[in-house]
Amino acid sequence: MRLPRLGIGMERRKFLRRLAGGIALPVTAVQTSRRCLSSARPAGLEIIASSLDDALAAYHGGASSLEIAVRLDQGGITPPVRMVEAIVGRVPIVARVMLRENSGFTLRGREELEKLKADAQRLAKLRIDGLITGYVKAGRLDLETLRQIADAVPTTRFTIHNAIEMTEDPLEALRSLRGFTRVDKALITGGKGNLPERVGRVPAYEAAFGPGRSLVLGNLRLQDLGFAYRSTDIQTFHVGLAARTPPDAAGAVDVKKVREARRLLSG
């Protein structure tokens, strides 16, 4: 089957929807279609860095961006400002910084909110690309907390992390973010199930999040990257523990694993 030459973006999505809706094709054929149409699209590779050494290993391995966070055993906590200063002063790739004070996704009172705002203001003075945050309240995204944090740093951009999929309705959570013009990214996993089921939800997530914003796909093993890249329009793939040796919260970023991740995202 020979595919027409198309540009990236909306035209590719329209073509793939027509292809999937009008012709009975096996999954492998649709994957091949996406692979052909995605060949000109460079894939972003985001690596979690919990130290300067992690960040340098990520950079030398071919990462295009960093998430800076500590205490990965708690899902990622706000790192010390001095660590962020050291990383952005030495590592020439963009970095967003985790803004989170506890291991859960629920704000623990006014004192914690004030700490988040103060940390956000300190971090925003550094050469970072943005902040990563997100809280849940009564089964929905805690938009009031997000609004107060955003108001404290009025020029900073945001990624909303996996709190989205901790809500009762992730699609509604993504739609609710449209009112925040500086929320330009959302870190998602695709929800529960196997990898094909997870990537199968991506088009609905993209539609809910809206134009001009980007999804970042995470919770990936290295062996998942090729399939996820070929099967979605995702532009950036987030690799956490899978890029570490040992592959757990106590491990360090392994430059060889980062290079392998980059290779798998090369087509």
CSV table of C-alpha atoms in Angstrom, one decimal, residues 79-258:
chain,number,residue,atom,x,y,z
A,79,PRO,CA,14.4,19.4,44.2
A,80,PRO,CA,16.7,21.8,46.0
A,81,VAL,CA,17.2,25.1,44.2
A,82,ARG,CA,21.0,24.7,44.3
A,83,MET,CA,20.7,21.4,42.5
A,84,VAL,CA,18.6,23.0,39.8
A,85,GLU,CA,21.0,25.9,39.5
A,86,ALA,CA,23.9,23.4,39.0
A,87,ILE,CA,22.0,21.5,36.3
A,88,VAL,CA,20.8,24.4,34.3
A,89,GLY,CA,24.3,26.0,34.5
A,90,ARG,CA,26.1,22.9,33.1
A,91,VAL,CA,23.6,21.0,30.9
A,92,PRO,CA,22.6,22.7,27.7
A,93,ILE,CA,19.1,21.1,27.2
A,94,VAL,CA,15.8,22.4,28.4
A,95,ALA,CA,14.6,21.4,31.8
A,96,ARG,CA,11.3,21.5,33.7
A,97,VAL,CA,11.2,21.2,37.5
A,98,MET,CA,8.9,19.2,39.7
A,99,LEU,CA,6.8,21.3,42.1
A,100,ARG,CA,5.4,18.8,44.6
A,101,GLU,CA,5.7,18.7,48.4
A,102,ASN,CA,4.3,15.3,49.3
A,103,SER,CA,4.0,11.8,47.9
A,104,GLY,CA,0.3,12.1,47.1
A,105,PHE,CA,-1.8,14.1,44.7
A,106,THR,CA,-3.8,16.0,47.3
A,107,LEU,CA,-2.8,19.3,48.8
A,108,ARG,CA,-2.3,19.2,52.5
A,109,GLY,CA,-3.5,22.6,53.6
A,110,ARG,CA,-2.7,26.2,53.3
A,111,GLU,CA,0.9,26.0,54.6
A,112,GLU,CA,1.8,23.5,51.9
A,113,LEU,CA,0.3,25.8,49.2
A,114,GLU,CA,2.4,28.7,50.4
A,115,LYS,CA,5.5,26.6,50.3
A,116,LEU,CA,4.7,25.5,46.7
A,117,LYS,CA,4.2,29.2,45.7
A,118,ALA,CA,7.4,30.3,47.3
A,119,ASP,CA,9.4,27.4,45.7
A,120,ALA,CA,7.8,28.2,42.4
A,121,GLN,CA,9.0,31.8,42.6
A,122,ARG,CA,12.5,30.8,43.5
A,123,LEU,CA,12.7,28.3,40.7
A,124,ALA,CA,11.2,30.6,38.1
A,125,LYS,CA,14.2,33.0,38.6
A,126,LEU,CA,16.4,30.2,37.1
A,127,ARG,CA,16.9,29.3,33.5
A,128,ILE,CA,14.2,26.6,33.4
A,129,ASP,CA,11.7,25.8,30.8
A,130,GLY,CA,8.8,25.5,33.2
A,131,LEU,CA,7.4,23.7,36.2
A,132,ILE,CA,5.7,20.3,36.6
A,133,THR,CA,2.8,20.1,39.0
A,134,GLY,CA,-0.8,18.9,39.6
A,135,TYR,CA,-3.2,18.1,42.4
A,136,VAL,CA,-6.5,16.3,42.7
A,137,LYS,CA,-9.5,17.3,44.8
A,138,ALA,CA,-12.8,15.3,45.1
A,139,GLY,CA,-11.9,13.2,42.0
A,140,ARG,CA,-11.1,16.2,39.8
A,141,LEU,CA,-8.1,18.3,39.1
A,142,ASP,CA,-7.6,20.9,41.8
A,143,LEU,CA,-7.8,23.9,39.5
A,144,GLU,CA,-7.9,26.4,42.3
A,145,THR,CA,-4.5,25.2,43.6
A,146,LEU,CA,-3.1,25.3,40.1
A,147,ARG,CA,-4.5,28.8,39.6
A,148,GLN,CA,-2.8,30.1,42.7
A,149,ILE,CA,0.5,28.6,41.8
A,150,ALA,CA,0.3,30.0,38.3
A,151,ASP,CA,-0.6,33.4,39.6
A,152,ALA,CA,2.5,33.4,41.8
A,153,VAL,CA,4.8,32.9,38.7
A,154,PRO,CA,2.9,34.8,35.9
A,155,THR,CA,5.4,34.1,33.1
A,156,THR,CA,6.1,30.4,33.8
A,157,ARG,CA,4.9,27.5,31.7
A,158,PHE,CA,3.5,24.3,33.2
A,159,THR,CA,3.4,20.6,32.6
A,160,ILE,CA,0.5,18.9,34.5
A,161,HIS,CA,1.7,15.4,35.5
A,162,ASN,CA,0.1,12.1,36.2
A,163,ALA,CA,-2.5,13.7,38.5
A,164,ILE,CA,-4.6,13.9,35.4
A,165,GLU,CA,-5.0,10.1,35.4
A,166,MET,CA,-5.7,10.1,39.1
A,167,THR,CA,-9.0,11.9,38.5
A,168,GLU,CA,-12.3,10.1,37.9
A,169,ASP,CA,-12.4,11.4,34.3
A,170,PRO,CA,-9.0,12.1,32.6
A,171,LEU,CA,-10.6,13.5,29.5
A,172,GLU,CA,-12.6,16.0,31.4
A,173,ALA,CA,-9.4,16.8,33.4
A,174,LEU,CA,-7.6,17.6,30.2
A,175,ARG,CA,-10.4,19.7,28.9
A,176,SER,CA,-10.5,21.7,32.1
A,177,LEU,CA,-6.9,22.8,31.5
A,178,ARG,CA,-7.8,24.7,28.4
A,179,GLY,CA,-8.5,27.7,30.6
A,180,PHE,CA,-4.8,27.8,31.6
A,181,THR,CA,-2.9,29.3,28.7
A,182,ARG,CA,0.5,28.6,30.2
A,183,VAL,CA,-0.3,24.9,30.6
A,184,ASP,CA,1.2,23.7,27.4
A,185,LYS,CA,2.1,20.1,28.3
A,186,ALA,CA,0.5,17.1,30.0
A,187,LEU,CA,2.4,14.1,31.2
A,188,ILE,CA,0.2,11.0,30.7
A,189,THR,CA,0.6,7.2,30.8
A,190,GLY,CA,-2.5,6.4,28.7
A,191,GLY,CA,-4.2,4.8,31.7
A,192,LYS,CA,-4.5,1.2,32.6
A,193,GLY,CA,-4.0,-1.9,30.4
A,194,ASN,CA,-1.4,-3.1,28.0
A,195,LEU,CA,0.6,-0.8,25.8
A,196,PRO,CA,-1.6,-1.0,22.7
A,197,GLU,CA,-4.6,-0.2,24.9
A,198,ARG,CA,-2.8,2.8,26.4
A,199,VAL,CA,-1.6,4.3,23.1
A,200,GLY,CA,-5.1,3.7,21.7
A,201,ARG,CA,-6.4,6.3,24.1
A,202,VAL,CA,-3.9,8.9,23.0
A,203,PRO,CA,-6.1,10.4,20.1
A,204,ALA,CA,-8.9,11.1,22.6
A,205,TYR,CA,-6.5,12.6,25.1
A,206,GLU,CA,-5.1,14.9,22.3
A,207,ALA,CA,-8.6,16.0,21.3
A,208,ALA,CA,-9.5,16.7,24.9
A,209,PHE,CA,-6.3,18.7,25.6
A,210,GLY,CA,-6.9,20.9,22.6
A,211,PRO,CA,-4.7,22.4,19.9
A,212,GLY,CA,-1.4,24.2,20.6
A,213,ARG,CA,-0.6,21.8,23.5
A,214,SER,CA,1.5,18.7,23.7
A,215,LEU,CA,1.1,15.3,25.4
A,216,VAL,CA,4.2,13.7,26.9
A,217,LEU,CA,3.9,9.9,27.2
A,218,GLY,CA,5.5,8.2,30.2
A,219,ASN,CA,5.6,5.0,32.2
A,220,LEU,CA,7.5,3.3,29.4
A,221,ARG,CA,10.1,0.6,29.4
A,222,LEU,CA,12.9,0.9,26.8
A,223,GLN,CA,11.3,-1.9,24.8
A,224,ASP,CA,8.1,0.0,24.6
A,225,LEU,CA,9.5,3.1,22.9
A,226,GLY,CA,9.6,1.9,19.3
A,227,PHE,CA,5.9,0.8,19.4
A,228,ALA,CA,4.8,3.9,21.1
A,229,TYR,CA,6.6,6.1,18.7
A,230,ARG,CA,5.3,4.4,15.6
A,231,SER,CA,1.7,4.1,16.9
A,232,THR,CA,1.0,7.7,18.1
A,233,ASP,CA,1.5,11.3,17.2
A,234,ILE,CA,3.2,11.9,20.5
A,235,GLN,CA,6.2,14.3,20.1
A,236,THR,CA,8.0,13.6,23.4
A,237,PHE,CA,8.5,10.4,25.4
A,238,HIS,CA,9.3,10.4,29.1
A,239,VAL,CA,11.6,7.8,30.5
A,240,GLY,CA,12.2,7.5,34.2
A,241,LEU,CA,13.3,4.4,36.1
A,242,ALA,CA,13.9,2.5,32.8
A,243,ALA,CA,16.9,4.8,32.1
A,244,ARG,CA,18.5,4.0,35.4
A,245,THR,CA,20.9,1.3,36.7
A,246,PRO,CA,19.6,-0.4,38.7
A,247,PRO,CA,16.2,0.4,37.3
A,248,ASP,CA,14.7,1.7,40.5
A,249,ALA,CA,14.5,4.9,42.5
A,250,ALA,CA,18.0,4.3,44.0
A,251,GLY,CA,19.6,3.9,40.6
A,252,ALA,CA,21.5,6.5,38.5
A,253,VAL,CA,20.8,7.6,35.0
A,254,ASP,CA,22.8,5.2,32.7
A,255,VAL,CA,24.2,6.9,29.6
A,256,LYS,CA,24.0,3.6,27.7
A,257,LYS,CA,20.3,3.2,28.4
A,258,VAL,CA,19.6,6.8,27.3
